[in-house]
XYZ file of C-alpha atoms in Angstrom:
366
model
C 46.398 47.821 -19.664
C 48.304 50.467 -18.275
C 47.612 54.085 -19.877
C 50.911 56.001 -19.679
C 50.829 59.950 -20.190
C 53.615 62.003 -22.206
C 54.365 65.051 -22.591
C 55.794 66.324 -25.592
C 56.826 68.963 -28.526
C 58.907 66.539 -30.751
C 60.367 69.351 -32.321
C 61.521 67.442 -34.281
C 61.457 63.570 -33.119
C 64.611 62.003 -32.473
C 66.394 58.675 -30.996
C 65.693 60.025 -27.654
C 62.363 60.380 -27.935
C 61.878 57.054 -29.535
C 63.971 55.991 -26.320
C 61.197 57.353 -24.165
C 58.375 55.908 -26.027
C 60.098 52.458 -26.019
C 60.303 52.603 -22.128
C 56.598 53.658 -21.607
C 54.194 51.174 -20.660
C 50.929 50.261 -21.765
C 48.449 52.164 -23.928
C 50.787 55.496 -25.004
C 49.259 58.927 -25.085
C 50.884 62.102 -26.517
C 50.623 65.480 -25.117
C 51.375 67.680 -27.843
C 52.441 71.451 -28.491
C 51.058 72.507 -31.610
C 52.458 74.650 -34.465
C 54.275 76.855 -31.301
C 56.172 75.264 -28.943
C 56.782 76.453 -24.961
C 60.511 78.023 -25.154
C 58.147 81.077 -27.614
C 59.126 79.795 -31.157
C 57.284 77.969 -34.029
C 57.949 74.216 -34.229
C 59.728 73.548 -37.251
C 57.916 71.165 -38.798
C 53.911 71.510 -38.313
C 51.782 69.769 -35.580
C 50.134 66.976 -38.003
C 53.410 65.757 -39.113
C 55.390 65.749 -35.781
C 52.075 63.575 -34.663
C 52.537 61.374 -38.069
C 56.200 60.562 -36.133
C 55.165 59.978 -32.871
C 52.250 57.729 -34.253
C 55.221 55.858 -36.242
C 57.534 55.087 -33.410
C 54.658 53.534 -31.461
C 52.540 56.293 -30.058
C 48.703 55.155 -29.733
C 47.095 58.534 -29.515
C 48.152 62.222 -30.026
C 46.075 65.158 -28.971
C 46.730 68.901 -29.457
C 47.650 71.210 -26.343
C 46.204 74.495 -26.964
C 47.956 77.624 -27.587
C 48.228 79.084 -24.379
C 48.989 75.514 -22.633
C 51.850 75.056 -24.787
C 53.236 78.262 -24.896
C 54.223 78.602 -21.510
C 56.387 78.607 -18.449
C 57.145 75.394 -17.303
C 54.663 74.963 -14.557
C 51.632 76.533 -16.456
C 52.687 74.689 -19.463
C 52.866 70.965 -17.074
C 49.524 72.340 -15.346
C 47.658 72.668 -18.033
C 48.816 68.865 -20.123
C 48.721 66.968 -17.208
C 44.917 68.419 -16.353
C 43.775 67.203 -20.259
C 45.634 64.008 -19.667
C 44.132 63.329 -16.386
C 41.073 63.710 -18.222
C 42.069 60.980 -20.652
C 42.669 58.562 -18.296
C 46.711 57.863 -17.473
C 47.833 56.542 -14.834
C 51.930 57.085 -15.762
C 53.125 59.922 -16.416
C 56.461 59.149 -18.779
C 59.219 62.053 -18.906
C 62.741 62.352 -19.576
C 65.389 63.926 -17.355
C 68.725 65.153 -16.859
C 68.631 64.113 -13.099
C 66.354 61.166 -11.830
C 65.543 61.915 -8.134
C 62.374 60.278 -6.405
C 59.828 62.574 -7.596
C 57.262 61.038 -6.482
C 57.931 61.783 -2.988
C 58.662 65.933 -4.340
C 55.423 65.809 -5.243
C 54.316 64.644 -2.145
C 56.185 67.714 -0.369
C 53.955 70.287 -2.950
C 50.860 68.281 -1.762
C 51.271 68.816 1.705
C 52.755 72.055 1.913
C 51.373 73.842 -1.545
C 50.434 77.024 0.614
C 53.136 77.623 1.872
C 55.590 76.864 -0.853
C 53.342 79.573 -3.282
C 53.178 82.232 -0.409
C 57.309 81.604 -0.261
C 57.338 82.300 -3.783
C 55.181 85.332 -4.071
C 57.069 86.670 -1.260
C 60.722 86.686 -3.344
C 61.602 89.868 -4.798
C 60.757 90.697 -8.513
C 64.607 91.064 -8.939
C 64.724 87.142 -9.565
C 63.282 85.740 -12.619
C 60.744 83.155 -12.348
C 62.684 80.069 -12.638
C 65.073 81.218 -9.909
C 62.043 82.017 -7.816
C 61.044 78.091 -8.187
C 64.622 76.647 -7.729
C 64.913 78.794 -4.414
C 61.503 77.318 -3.674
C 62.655 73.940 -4.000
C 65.610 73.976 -2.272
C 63.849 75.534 0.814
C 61.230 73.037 0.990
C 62.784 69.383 -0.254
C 66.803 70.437 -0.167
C 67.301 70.195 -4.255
C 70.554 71.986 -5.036
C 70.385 72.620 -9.035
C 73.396 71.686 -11.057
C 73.058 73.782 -13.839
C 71.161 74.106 -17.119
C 68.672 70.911 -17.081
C 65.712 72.192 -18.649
C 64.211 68.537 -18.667
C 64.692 68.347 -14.601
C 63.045 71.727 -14.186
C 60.345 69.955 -16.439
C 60.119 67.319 -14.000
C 60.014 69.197 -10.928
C 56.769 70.660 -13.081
C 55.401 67.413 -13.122
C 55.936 66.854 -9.819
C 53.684 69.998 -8.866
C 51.065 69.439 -10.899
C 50.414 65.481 -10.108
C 50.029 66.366 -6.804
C 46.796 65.068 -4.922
C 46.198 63.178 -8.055
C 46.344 59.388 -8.705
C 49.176 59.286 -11.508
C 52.415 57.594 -11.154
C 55.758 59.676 -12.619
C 58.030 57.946 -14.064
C 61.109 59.235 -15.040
C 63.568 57.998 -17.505
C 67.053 59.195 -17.575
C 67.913 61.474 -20.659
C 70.207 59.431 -23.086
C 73.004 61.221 -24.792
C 74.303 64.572 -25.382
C 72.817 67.620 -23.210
C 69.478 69.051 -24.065
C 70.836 71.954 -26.517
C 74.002 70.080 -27.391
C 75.129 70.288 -30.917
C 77.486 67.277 -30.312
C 76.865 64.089 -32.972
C 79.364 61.592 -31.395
C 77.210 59.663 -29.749
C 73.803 57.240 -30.631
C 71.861 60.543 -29.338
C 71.312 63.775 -31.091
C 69.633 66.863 -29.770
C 66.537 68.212 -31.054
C 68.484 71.643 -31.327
C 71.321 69.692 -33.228
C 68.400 68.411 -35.747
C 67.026 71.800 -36.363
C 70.438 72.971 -37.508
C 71.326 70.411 -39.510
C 68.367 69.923 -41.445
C 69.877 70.059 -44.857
C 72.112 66.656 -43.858
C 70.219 64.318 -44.548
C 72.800 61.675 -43.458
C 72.999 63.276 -40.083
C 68.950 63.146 -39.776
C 69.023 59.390 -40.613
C 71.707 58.455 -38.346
C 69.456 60.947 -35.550
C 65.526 60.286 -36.473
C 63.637 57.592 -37.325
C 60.713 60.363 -39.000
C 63.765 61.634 -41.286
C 61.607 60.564 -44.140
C 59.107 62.841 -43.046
C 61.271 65.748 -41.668
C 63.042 65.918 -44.860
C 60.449 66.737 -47.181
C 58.127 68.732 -44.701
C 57.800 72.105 -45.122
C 60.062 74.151 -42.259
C 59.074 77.435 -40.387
C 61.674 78.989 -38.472
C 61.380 82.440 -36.112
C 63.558 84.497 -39.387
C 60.019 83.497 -41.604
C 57.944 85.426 -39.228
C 59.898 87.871 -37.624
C 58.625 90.270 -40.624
C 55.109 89.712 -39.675
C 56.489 90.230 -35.676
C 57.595 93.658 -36.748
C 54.902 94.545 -38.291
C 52.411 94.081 -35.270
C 54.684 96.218 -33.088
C 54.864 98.630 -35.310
C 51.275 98.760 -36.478
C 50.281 97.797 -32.385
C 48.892 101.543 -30.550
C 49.035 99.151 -27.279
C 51.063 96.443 -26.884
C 49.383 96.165 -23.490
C 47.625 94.488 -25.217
C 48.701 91.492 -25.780
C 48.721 88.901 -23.121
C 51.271 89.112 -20.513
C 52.723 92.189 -21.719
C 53.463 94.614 -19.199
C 54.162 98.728 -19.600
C 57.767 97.979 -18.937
C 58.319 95.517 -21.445
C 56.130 97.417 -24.294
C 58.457 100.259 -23.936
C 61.673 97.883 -24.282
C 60.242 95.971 -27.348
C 59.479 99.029 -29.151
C 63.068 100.795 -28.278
C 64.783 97.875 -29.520
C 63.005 96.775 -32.210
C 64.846 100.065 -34.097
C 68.062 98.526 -33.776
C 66.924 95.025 -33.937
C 67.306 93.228 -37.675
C 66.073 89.480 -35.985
C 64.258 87.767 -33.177
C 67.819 86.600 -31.936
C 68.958 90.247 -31.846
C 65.540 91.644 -30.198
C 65.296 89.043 -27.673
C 69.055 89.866 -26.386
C 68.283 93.614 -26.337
C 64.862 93.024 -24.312
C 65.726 90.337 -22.093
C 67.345 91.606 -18.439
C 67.955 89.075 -15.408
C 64.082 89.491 -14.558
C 63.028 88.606 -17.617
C 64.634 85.721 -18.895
C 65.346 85.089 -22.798
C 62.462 82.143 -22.992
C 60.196 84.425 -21.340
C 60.580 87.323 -24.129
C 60.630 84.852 -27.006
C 56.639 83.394 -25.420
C 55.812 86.919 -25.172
C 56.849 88.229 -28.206
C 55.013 85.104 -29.855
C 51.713 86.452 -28.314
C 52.407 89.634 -30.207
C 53.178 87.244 -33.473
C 49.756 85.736 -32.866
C 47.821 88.347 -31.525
C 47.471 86.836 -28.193
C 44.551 88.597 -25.912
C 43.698 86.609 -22.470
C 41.455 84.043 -23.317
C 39.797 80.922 -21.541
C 41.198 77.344 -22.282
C 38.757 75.242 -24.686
C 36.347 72.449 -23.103
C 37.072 70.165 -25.645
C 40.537 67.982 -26.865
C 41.511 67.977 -29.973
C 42.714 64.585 -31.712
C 45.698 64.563 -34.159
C 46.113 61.193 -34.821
C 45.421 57.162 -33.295
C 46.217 53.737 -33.546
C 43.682 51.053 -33.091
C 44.395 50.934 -29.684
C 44.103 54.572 -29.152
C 40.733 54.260 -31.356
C 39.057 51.760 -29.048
C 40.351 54.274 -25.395
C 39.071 56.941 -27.093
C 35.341 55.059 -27.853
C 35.986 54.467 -24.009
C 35.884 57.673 -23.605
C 32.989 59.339 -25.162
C 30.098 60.885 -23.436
C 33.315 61.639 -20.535
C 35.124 63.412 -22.183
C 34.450 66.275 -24.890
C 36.584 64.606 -27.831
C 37.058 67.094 -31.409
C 38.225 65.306 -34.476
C 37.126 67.179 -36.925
C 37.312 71.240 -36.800
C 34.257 73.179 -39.053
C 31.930 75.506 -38.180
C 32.349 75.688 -34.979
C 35.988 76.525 -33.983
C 37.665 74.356 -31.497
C 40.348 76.908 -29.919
C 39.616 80.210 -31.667
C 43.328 81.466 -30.758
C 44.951 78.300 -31.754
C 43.453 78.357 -34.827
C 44.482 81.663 -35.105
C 48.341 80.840 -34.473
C 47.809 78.118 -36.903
C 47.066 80.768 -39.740
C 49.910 83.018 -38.695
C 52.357 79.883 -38.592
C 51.312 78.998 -41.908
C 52.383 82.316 -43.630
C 56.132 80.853 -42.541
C 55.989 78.537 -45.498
C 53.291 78.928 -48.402
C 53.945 74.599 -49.310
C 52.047 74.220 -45.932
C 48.596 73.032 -45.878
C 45.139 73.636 -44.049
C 46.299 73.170 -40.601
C 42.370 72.683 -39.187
C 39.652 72.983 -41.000
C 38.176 69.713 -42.237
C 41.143 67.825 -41.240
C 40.693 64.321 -39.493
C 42.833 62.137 -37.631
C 45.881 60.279 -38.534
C 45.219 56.719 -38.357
C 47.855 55.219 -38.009
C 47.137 51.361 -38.740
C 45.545 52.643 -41.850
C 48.727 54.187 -43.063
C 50.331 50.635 -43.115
């Protein structure tokens, strides 16, 4: 059987992502963010539920990316699942996209000319951000002109990099429906940001989710929860240095407008500048949130939930690969875990988030 790879934040799962799972092949395994997801903001429903859908719409296993995997740019953040998927065993890698082009033979182009393409980018000035480093990197090397806002293409082109030199097939599927932040409903597609805004219709999020059972009565975190808490470590903070990623410039620009700043929206328009890009402020101001300090990635992968069939890959799997389903003791990620207990102070109805809790399995759930 084939063992297809996605990548994913389901935040929260909708018809498109069922879409995506239906068109998989094989034996499906989830890549997960956890409680934070990569664009620097706190999923709004918690990581064992959003695996509870996946596992629902025909996912077979769901692991945990860590902290700093998920909460990333887009090529550290496709790096870093494709490396604990590889380890798992895929041999598809299953995405969505705005713009289906032949990436396998992109990532070709990064296999053979990886050098070069990363000495091109290091050598652009520090005037661009970092995505417009990587689009002028593309286009220099395989010709892609960009038409816009695609986040899920840029995504791809991710993919692309980090499959390189390794034996896993991408497969992209074209995005169905409205555009990736689109608040349009006149279509069989909704957008995940359309969902989150809408969560108190519950006749939009049945016509939109199959999981509206279980985003309805979940308990919600949103950035306006924490941003008290956010304050308060900048304030409190001597060094903000600190924190990971967090240069002298930007320290100086979170503290000056923080005093005029009365939410995240508002701080992360007063920060932000053409270098550094609004998604790039929100990740670093959530590894203030957290207290974020460099830290290595763990050995081990953490398991959220399984079918059968994702029971019996995973028995293939032991003594290969270091497997955790159960957190004690001994912590799995100490700064996940750590994110976990500041995401939980968004919403006191929320429960343990790791210790002592097991798998979802799925067939037992009827």
């Amino acid at each position: 059987m084939t063992v297809t790879g996605i990548i994913a934040e389901f935040n929260p799962f909708h018809n498109g992502h069922k879409y995506l799972l239906e068109q998989a092949s094989g034996l499906k395994i989830i890549a997960m963010s956890g409680n934070f997801v990569q664009r620097g903001e706190p999923a709004i429903v918690d990581k064992w539920t959003r695996a509870q859908m996946a596992l629902e719409a025909g996912a077979d296993l769901v692991l945990e990316l860590p902290f700093l995997v998920s909460v990333q740019a887009a090529d550290f953040f496709a790096k870093g699942a494709v490396d604990i998927l590889e380890r798992l065993g895929i041999e598809h890698l299953t995405f969505g996209t705005e713009e289906v082009l032949d990436y396998e033979s992109i990532s070709r182009v990064y296999g053979q000319k990886a050098e070069q393409m990363e000495a091109y980018l290091a050598g652009l000035p520090d005037s661009l951000s970092y995505p417009q480093k990587t689009q002028a990197m593309w286009q220099e090397f395989a010709g892609l002109n960009f038409s816009g806002s695609t986040p899920n293409h840029i995504l791809g082109l991710a993919y692309a990099k980090a499959v390189a030199g390794k034996d896993i097939k991408l497969c992209p599927i074209q995005r169905q429906g409205a555009g990736y932040h689109s608040l349009s409903a006149n279509q069989e597609f909704a957008s995940a940001t359309a969902l989150r805004q809408k969560l108190d219709q519950l006749d939009f999020l049945k016509k939109y989710t199959p999981a509206y059972h279980l985003l309805e009565t979940a308990p919600k975190v949103t950035w306006s929860d924490l941003f008290p808490y956010l304050r308060y470590q900048i304030v409190t903070c001597p060094d903000l240095t600190d924190f990971y990623q967090v240069n002298q410039e930007l320290a100086v620009r979170i503290r000056v407008a923080l005093k005029s700043s009365e939410t995240i929206e508002e701080l992360v328009e007063q920060v932000a500048t053409k270098r550094y890009t609004k998604a790039r402020v929100r990740r670093l101001l959530t590894y203030i949130l957290v207290g974020a300090r460099q830290e290595e990635l763990p050995s081990g992968v953490h398991i959220l939930g399984f079918s059968e069939q994702g029971r019996q890959h995973l028995s293939s799997l032991k003594g290969k690969v270091e497997l955790v389903s159960r957190i004690g003791k001994e912590p799995w990620d100490s700064l996940t875990q750590q994110a976990d207990k500041v995401y939980q102070l968004g919403d006191l109805a929320l429960t343990e988030q790791n210790f002592g809790r097991v798998p979802i399995m799925k067939d037992k759930q009827g």
